[in-house]
PDB file of C-alpha atoms in Angstrom:
ATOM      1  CA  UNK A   1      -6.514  43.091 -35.885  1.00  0.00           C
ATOM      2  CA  UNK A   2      -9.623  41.047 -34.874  1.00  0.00           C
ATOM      3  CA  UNK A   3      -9.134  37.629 -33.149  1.00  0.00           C
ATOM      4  CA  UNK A   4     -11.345  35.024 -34.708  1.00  0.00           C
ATOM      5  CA  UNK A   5     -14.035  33.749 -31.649  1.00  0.00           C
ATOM      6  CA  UNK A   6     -14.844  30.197 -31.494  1.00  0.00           C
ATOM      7  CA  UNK A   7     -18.365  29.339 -30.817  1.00  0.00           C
ATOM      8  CA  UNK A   8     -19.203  27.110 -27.599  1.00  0.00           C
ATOM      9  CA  UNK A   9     -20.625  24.386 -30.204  1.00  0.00           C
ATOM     10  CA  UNK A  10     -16.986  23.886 -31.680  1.00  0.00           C
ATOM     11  CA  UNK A  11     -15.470  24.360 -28.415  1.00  0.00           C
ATOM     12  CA  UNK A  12     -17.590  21.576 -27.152  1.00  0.00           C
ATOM     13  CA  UNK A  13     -16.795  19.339 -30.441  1.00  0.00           C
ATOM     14  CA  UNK A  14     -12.850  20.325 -30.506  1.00  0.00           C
ATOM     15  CA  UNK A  15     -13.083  19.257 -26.822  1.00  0.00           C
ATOM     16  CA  UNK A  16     -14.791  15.962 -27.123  1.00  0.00           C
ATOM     17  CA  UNK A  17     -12.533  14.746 -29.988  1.00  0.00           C
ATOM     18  CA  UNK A  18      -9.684  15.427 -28.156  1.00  0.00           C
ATOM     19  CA  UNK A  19     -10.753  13.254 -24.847  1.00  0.00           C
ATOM     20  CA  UNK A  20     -13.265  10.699 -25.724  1.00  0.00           C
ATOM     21  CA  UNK A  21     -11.388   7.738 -27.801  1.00  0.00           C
ATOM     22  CA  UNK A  22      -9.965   7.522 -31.161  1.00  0.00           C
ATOM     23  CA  UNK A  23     -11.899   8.539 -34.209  1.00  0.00           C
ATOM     24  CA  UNK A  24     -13.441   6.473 -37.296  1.00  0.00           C
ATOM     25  CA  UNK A  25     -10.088   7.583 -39.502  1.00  0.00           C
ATOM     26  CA  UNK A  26      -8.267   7.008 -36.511  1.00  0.00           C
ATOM     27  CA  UNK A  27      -9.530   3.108 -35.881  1.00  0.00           C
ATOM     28  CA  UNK A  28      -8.941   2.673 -40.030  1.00  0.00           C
ATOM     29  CA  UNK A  29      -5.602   3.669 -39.771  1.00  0.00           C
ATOM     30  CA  UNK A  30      -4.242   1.834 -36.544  1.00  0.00           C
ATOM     31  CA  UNK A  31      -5.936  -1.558 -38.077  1.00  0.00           C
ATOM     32  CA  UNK A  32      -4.157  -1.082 -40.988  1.00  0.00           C
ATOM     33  CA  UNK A  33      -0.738  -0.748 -39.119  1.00  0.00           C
ATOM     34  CA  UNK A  34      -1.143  -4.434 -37.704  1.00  0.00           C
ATOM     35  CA  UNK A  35      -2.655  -5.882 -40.415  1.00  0.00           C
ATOM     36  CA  UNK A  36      -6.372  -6.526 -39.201  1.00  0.00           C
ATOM     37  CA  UNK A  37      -9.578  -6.096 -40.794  1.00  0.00           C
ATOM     38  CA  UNK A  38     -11.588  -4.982 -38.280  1.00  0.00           C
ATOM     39  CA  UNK A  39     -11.602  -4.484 -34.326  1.00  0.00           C
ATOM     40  CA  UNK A  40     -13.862  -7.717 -33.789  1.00  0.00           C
ATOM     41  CA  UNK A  41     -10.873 -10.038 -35.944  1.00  0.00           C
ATOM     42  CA  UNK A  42      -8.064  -8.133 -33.981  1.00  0.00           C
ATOM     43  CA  UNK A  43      -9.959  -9.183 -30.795  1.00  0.00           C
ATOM     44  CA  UNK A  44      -9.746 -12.707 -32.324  1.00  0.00           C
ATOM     45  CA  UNK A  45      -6.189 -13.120 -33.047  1.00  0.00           C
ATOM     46  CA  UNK A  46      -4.961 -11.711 -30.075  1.00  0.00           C
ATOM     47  CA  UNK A  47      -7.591 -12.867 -27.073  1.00  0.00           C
ATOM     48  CA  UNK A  48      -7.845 -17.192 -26.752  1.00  0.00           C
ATOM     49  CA  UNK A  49     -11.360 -18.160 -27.379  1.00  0.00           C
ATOM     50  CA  UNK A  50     -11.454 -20.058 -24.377  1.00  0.00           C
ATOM     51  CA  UNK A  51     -11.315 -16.821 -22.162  1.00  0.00           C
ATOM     52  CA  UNK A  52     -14.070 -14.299 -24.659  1.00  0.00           C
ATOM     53  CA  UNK A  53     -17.602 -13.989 -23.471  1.00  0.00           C
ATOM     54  CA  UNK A  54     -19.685 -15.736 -25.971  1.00  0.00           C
ATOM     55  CA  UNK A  55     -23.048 -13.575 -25.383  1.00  0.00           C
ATOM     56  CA  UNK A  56     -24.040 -10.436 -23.692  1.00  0.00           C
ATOM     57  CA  UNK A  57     -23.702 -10.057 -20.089  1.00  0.00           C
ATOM     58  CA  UNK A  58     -27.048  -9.784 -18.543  1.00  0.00           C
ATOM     59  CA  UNK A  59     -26.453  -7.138 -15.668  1.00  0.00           C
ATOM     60  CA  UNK A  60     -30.731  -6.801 -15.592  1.00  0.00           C
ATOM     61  CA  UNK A  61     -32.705  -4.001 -15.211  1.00  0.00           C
ATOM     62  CA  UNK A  62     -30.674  -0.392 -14.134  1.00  0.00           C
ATOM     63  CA  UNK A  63     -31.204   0.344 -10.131  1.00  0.00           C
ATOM     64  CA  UNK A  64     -31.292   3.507  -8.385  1.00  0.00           C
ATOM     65  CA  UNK A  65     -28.710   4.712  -6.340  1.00  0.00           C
ATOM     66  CA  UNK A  66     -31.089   3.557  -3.293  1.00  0.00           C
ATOM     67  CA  UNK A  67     -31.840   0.407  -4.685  1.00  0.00           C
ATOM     68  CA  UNK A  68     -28.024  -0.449  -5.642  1.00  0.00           C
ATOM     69  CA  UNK A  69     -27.531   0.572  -2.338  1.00  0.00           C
ATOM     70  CA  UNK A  70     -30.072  -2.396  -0.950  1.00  0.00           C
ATOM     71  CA  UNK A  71     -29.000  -4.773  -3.458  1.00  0.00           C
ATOM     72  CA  UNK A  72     -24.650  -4.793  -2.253  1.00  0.00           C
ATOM     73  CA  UNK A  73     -26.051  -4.562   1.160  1.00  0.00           C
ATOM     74  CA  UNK A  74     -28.284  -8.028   0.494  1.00  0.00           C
ATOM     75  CA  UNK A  75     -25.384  -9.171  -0.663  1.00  0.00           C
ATOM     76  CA  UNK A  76     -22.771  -8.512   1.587  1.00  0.00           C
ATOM     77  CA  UNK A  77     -25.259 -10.403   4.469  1.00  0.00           C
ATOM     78  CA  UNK A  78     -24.526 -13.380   2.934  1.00  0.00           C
ATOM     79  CA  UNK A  79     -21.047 -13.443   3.581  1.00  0.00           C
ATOM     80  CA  UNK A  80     -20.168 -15.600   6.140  1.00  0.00           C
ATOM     81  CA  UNK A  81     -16.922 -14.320   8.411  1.00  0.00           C
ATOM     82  CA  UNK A  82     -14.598 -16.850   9.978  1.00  0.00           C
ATOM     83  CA  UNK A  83     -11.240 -16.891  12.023  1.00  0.00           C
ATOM     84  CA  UNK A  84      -8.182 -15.965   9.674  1.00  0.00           C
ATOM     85  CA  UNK A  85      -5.805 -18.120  10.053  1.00  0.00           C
ATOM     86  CA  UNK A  86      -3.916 -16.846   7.453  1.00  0.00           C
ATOM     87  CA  UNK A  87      -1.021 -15.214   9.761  1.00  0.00           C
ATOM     88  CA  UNK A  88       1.612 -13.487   7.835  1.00  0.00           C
ATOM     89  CA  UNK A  89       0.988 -10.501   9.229  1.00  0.00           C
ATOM     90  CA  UNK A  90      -2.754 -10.480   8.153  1.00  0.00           C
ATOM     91  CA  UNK A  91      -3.986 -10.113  11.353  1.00  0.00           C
ATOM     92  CA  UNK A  92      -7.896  -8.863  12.829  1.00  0.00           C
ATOM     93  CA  UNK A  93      -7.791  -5.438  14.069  1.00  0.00           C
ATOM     94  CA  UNK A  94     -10.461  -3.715  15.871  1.00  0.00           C
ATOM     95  CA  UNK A  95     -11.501   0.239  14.916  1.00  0.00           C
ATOM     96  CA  UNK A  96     -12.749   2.272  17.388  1.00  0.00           C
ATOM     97  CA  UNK A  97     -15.648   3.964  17.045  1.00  0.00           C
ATOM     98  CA  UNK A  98     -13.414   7.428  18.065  1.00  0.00           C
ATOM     99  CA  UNK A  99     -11.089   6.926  15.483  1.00  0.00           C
ATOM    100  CA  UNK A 100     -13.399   5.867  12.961  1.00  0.00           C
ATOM    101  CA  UNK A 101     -15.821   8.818  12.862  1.00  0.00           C
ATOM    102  CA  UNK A 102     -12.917  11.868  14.114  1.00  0.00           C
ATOM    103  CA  UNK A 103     -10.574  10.539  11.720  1.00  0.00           C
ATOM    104  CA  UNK A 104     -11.758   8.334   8.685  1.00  0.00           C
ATOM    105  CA  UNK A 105     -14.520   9.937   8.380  1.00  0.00           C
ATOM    106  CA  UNK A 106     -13.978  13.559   9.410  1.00  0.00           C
ATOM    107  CA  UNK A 107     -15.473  15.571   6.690  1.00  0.00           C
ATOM    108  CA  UNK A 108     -12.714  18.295   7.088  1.00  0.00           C
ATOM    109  CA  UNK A 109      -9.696  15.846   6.288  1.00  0.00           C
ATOM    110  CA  UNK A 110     -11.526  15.507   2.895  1.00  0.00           C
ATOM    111  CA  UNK A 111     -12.562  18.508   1.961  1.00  0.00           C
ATOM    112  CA  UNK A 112     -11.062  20.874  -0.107  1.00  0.00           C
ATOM    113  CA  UNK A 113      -8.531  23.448   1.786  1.00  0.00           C
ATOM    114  CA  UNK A 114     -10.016  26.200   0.176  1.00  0.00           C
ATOM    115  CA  UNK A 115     -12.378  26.722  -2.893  1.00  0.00           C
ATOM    116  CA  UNK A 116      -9.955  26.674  -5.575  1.00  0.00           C
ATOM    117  CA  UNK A 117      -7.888  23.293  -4.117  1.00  0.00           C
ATOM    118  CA  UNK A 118      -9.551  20.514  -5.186  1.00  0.00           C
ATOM    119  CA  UNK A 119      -7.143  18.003  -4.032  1.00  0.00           C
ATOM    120  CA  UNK A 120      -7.380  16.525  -0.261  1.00  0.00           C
ATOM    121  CA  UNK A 121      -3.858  17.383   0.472  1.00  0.00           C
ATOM    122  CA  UNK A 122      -4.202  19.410   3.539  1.00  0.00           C
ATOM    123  CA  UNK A 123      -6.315  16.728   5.210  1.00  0.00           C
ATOM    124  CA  UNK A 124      -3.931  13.984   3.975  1.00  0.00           C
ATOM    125  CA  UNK A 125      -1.540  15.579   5.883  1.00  0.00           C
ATOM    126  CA  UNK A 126      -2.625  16.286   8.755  1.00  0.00           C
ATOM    127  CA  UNK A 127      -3.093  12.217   9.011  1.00  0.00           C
ATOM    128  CA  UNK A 128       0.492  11.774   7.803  1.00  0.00           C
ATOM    129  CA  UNK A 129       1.404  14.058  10.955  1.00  0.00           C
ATOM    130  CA  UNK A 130      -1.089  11.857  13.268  1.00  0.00           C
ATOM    131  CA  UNK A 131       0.808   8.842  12.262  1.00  0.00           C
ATOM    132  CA  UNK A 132       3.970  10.419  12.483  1.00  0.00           C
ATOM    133  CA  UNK A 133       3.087  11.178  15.795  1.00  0.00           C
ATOM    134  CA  UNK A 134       2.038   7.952  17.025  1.00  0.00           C
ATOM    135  CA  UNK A 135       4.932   6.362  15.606  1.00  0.00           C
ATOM    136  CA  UNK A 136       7.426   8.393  17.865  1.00  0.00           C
ATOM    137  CA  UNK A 137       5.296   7.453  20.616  1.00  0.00           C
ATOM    138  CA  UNK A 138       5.638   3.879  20.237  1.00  0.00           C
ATOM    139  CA  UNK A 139       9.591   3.476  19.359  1.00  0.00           C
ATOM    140  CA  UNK A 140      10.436   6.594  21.410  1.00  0.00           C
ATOM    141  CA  UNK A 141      12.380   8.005  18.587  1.00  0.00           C
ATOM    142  CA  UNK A 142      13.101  11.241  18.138  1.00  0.00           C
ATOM    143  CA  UNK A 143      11.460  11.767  14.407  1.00  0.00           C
ATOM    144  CA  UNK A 144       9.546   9.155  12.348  1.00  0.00           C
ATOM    145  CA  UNK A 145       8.941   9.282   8.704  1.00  0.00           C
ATOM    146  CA  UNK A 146       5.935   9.185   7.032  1.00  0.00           C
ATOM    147  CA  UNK A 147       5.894   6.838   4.177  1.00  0.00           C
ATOM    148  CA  UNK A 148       2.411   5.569   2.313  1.00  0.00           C
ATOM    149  CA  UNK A 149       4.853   2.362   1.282  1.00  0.00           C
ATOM    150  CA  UNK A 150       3.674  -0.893   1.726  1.00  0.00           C
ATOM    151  CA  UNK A 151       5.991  -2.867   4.267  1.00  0.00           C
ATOM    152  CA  UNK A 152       7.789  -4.788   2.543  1.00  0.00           C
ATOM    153  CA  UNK A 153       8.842  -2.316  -0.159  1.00  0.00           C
ATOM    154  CA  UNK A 154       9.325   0.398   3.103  1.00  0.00           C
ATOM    155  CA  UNK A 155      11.400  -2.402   4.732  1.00  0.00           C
ATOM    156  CA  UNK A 156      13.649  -2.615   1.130  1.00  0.00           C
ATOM    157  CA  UNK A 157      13.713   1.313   1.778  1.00  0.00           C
ATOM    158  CA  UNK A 158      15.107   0.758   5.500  1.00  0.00           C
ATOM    159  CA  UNK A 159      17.551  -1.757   3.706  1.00  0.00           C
ATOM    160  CA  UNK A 160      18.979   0.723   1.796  1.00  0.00           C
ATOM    161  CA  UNK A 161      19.093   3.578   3.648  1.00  0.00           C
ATOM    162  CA  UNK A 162      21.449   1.190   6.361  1.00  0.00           C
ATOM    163  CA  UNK A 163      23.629   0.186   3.581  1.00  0.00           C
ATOM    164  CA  UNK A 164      24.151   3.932   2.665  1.00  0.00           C
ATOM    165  CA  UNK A 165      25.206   5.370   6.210  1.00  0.00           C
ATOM    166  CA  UNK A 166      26.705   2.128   7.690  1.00  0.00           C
ATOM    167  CA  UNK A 167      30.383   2.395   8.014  1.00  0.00           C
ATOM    168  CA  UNK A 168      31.012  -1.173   7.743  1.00  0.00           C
ATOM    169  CA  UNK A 169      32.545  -2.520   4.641  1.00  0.00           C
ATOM    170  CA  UNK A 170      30.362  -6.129   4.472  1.00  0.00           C
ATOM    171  CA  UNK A 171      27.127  -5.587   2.687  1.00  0.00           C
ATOM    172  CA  UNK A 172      25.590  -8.337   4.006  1.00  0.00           C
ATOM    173  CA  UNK A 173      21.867  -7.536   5.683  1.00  0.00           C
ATOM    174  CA  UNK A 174      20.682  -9.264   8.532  1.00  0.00           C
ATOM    175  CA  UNK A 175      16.802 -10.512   7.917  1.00  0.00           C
ATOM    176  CA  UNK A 176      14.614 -12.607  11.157  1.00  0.00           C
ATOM    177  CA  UNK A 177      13.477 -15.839   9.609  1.00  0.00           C
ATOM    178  CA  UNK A 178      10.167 -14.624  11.349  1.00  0.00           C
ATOM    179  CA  UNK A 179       9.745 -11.900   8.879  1.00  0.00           C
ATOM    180  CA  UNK A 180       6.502 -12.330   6.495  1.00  0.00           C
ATOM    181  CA  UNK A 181       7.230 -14.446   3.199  1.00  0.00           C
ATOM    182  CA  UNK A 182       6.483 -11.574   0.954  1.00  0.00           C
ATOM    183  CA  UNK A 183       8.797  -8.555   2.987  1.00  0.00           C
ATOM    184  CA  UNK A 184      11.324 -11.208   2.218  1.00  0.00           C
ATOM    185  CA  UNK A 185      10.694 -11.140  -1.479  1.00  0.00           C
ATOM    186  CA  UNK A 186      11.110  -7.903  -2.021  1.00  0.00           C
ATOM    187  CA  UNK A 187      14.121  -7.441   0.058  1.00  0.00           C
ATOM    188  CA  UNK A 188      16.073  -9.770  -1.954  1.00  0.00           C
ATOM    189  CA  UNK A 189      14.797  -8.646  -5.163  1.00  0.00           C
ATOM    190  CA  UNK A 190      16.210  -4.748  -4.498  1.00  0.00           C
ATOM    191  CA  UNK A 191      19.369  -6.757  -3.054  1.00  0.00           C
ATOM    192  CA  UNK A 192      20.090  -8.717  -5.802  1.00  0.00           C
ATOM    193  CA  UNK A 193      21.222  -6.076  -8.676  1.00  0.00           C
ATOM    194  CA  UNK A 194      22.701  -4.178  -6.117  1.00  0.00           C
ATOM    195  CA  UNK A 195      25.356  -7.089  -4.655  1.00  0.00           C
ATOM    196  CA  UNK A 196      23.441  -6.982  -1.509  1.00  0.00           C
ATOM    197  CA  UNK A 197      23.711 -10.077   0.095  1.00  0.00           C
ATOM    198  CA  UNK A 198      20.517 -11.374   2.766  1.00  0.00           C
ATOM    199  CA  UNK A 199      21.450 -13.725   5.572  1.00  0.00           C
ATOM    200  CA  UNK A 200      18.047 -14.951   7.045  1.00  0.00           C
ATOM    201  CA  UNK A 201      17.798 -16.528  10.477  1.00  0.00           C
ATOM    202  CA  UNK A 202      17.091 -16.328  14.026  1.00  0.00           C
ATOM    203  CA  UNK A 203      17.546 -12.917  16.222  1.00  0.00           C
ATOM    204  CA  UNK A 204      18.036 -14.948  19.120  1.00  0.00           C
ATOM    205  CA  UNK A 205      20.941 -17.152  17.941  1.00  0.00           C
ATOM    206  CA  UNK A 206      22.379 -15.981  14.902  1.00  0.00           C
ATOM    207  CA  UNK A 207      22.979 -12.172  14.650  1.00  0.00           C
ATOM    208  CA  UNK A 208      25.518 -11.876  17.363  1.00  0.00           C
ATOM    209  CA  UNK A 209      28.579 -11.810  16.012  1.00  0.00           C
ATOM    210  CA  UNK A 210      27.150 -11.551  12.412  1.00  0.00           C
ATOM    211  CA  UNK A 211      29.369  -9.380  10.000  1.00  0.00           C
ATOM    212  CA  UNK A 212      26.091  -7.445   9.073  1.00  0.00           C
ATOM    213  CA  UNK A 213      25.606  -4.125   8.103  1.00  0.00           C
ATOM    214  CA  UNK A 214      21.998  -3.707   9.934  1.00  0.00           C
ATOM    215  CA  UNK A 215      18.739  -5.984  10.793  1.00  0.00           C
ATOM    216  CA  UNK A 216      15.478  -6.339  10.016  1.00  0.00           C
ATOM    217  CA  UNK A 217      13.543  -7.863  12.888  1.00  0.00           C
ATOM    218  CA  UNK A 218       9.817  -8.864  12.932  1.00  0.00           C
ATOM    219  CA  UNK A 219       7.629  -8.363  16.310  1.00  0.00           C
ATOM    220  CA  UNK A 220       5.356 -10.453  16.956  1.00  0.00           C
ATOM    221  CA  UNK A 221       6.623 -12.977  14.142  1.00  0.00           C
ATOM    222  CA  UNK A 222       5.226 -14.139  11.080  1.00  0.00           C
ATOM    223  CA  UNK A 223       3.601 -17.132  12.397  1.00  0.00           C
ATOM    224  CA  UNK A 224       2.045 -14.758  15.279  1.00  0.00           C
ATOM    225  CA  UNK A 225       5.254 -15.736  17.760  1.00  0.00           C
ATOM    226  CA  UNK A 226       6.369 -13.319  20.032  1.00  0.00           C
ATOM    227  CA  UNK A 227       9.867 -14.010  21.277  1.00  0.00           C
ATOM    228  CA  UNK A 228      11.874 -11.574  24.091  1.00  0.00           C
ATOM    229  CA  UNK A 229      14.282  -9.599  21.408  1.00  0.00           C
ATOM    230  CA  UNK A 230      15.338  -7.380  24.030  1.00  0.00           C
ATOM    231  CA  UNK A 231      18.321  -9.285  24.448  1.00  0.00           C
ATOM    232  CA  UNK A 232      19.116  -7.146  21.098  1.00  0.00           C
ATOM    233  CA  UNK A 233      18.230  -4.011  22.766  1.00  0.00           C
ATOM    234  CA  UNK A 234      17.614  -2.290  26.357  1.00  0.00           C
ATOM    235  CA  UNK A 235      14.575  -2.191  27.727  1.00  0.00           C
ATOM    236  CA  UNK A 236      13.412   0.770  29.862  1.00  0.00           C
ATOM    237  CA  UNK A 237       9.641   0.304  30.673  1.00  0.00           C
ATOM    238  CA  UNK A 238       7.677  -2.398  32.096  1.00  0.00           C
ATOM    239  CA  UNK A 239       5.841  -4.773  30.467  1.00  0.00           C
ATOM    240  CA  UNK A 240       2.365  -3.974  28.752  1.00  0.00           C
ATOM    241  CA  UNK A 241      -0.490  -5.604  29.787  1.00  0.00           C
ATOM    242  CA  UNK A 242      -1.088  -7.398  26.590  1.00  0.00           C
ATOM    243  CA  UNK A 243       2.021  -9.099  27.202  1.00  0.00           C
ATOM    244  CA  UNK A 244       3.926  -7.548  24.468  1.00  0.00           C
ATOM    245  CA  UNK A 245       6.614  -5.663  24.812  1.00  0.00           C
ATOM    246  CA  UNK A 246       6.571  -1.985  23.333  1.00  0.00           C
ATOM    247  CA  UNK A 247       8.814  -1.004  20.829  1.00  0.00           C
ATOM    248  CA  UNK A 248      10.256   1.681  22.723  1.00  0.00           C
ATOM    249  CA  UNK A 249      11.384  -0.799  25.451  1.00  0.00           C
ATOM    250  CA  UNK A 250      13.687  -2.069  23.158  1.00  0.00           C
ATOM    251  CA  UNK A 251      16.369   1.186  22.887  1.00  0.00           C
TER     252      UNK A 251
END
């Protein structure tokens, strides 16, 4: 029995018809399905005129990669950078050079593993352990996870995983009026379907005595206060010299 060869021309065809976009039947027939006469009137009756470009956009003359290059960084000079203000956890941070080059830019944290892996998985983590790492060197816990959550959906995690191992029968979770506007959000949008109930207010004068089954404290605050919450907690190191507290003072 002879097997029946394809030639690299219909390979080539089979294999753009299968990835780039649907064909001229194909267009015909899903028109037809919601009753429109052409791709330009379905456009019409489904996007308001008030938000369609009337013309052409006029992106000029194509640019080298050099000269695209010049052009975003002409552009980005003009920016003008102020003091955020915005608080909420959006705060400046400062990279060091160290860090910047031996770890964000490290050429063999982004490189593939080996010639047939693609991916950048060994690199990614090998940062995942870094931050692991540092993590357990600034609570002084034993292991730290090593989530790529957000914070407030990783603090809706830490919600959870309280309610689950708690032994106490309220399920009622204790949340610092200082914590940012949108952690809040989310933490009593996974409550809600759950009958989770949130009781938001202060650390300090509140939670003691509170029928909770765990807290979610926020250091420094959301409006960039930074209060003494080790009467929560024991503290067993002295202070740092930027006046904060570290987290592992507070076991």
């Amino acid at each position: 029995m002879t097997a029946q060869r394809t030639s690299a021309n219909d390979a080539a065809a089979s294999f753009v018809r299968r990835h780039i976009g649907p064909s001229p039947r194909d267009v015909a027939a899903m028109l037809e399905t919601v009753g429109a006469r052409s791709l330009n009137a379905l456009m019409a009756e489904t996007l308001p005129p008030s938000i369609r470009q009337k013309a052409p956009l006029d992106f000029g003359a194509p640019l080298s990669e050099t000269e695209a290059l010049a052009h975003m960084a002409a552009l980005a000079k003009q920016n003008q950078v102020f003091t955020s203000l915005i608080g909420q956890g959006y705060s400046g941070t400062i990279l060091p050079a160290v860090i910047q080059r031996n770890i964000l830019e490290n050429p063999a944290w982004y490189t593939a593993y080996t010639p047939y892996q693609p991916e950048i998985s060994q690199g990614r983590l090998e940062a995942l352990f870094n931050f692991q790492t540092m993590i357990c060197d600034l609570t002084g816990l034993d292991v730290a996870n090593a989530s790529l959550l957000d914070e407030a959906t990783a603090a809706a995690e830490a919600m959870a995983l309280a309610e689950r191992v708690s032994a106490a029968k309220t399920r009622s979770f204790f949340v610092d009026s200082e914590v940012h506007p949108q952690t809040l959000a989310v933490l009593r949008t996974r409550a809600e379907p759950l009958g989770w109930k949130v009781i938001v207010g202060d650390p300090l004068t509140d939670l003691e005595g509170a029928e909770v089954l765990g807290a979610l404290l926020q250091y420094p605050g959301t409006t960039g206060a930074v209060r003494d919450l080790r009467r929560r907690s024991r503290c067993c190191a002295p202070m740092a010299r930027w006046r904060l507290w570290p987290l592992i003072c507070w076991r």
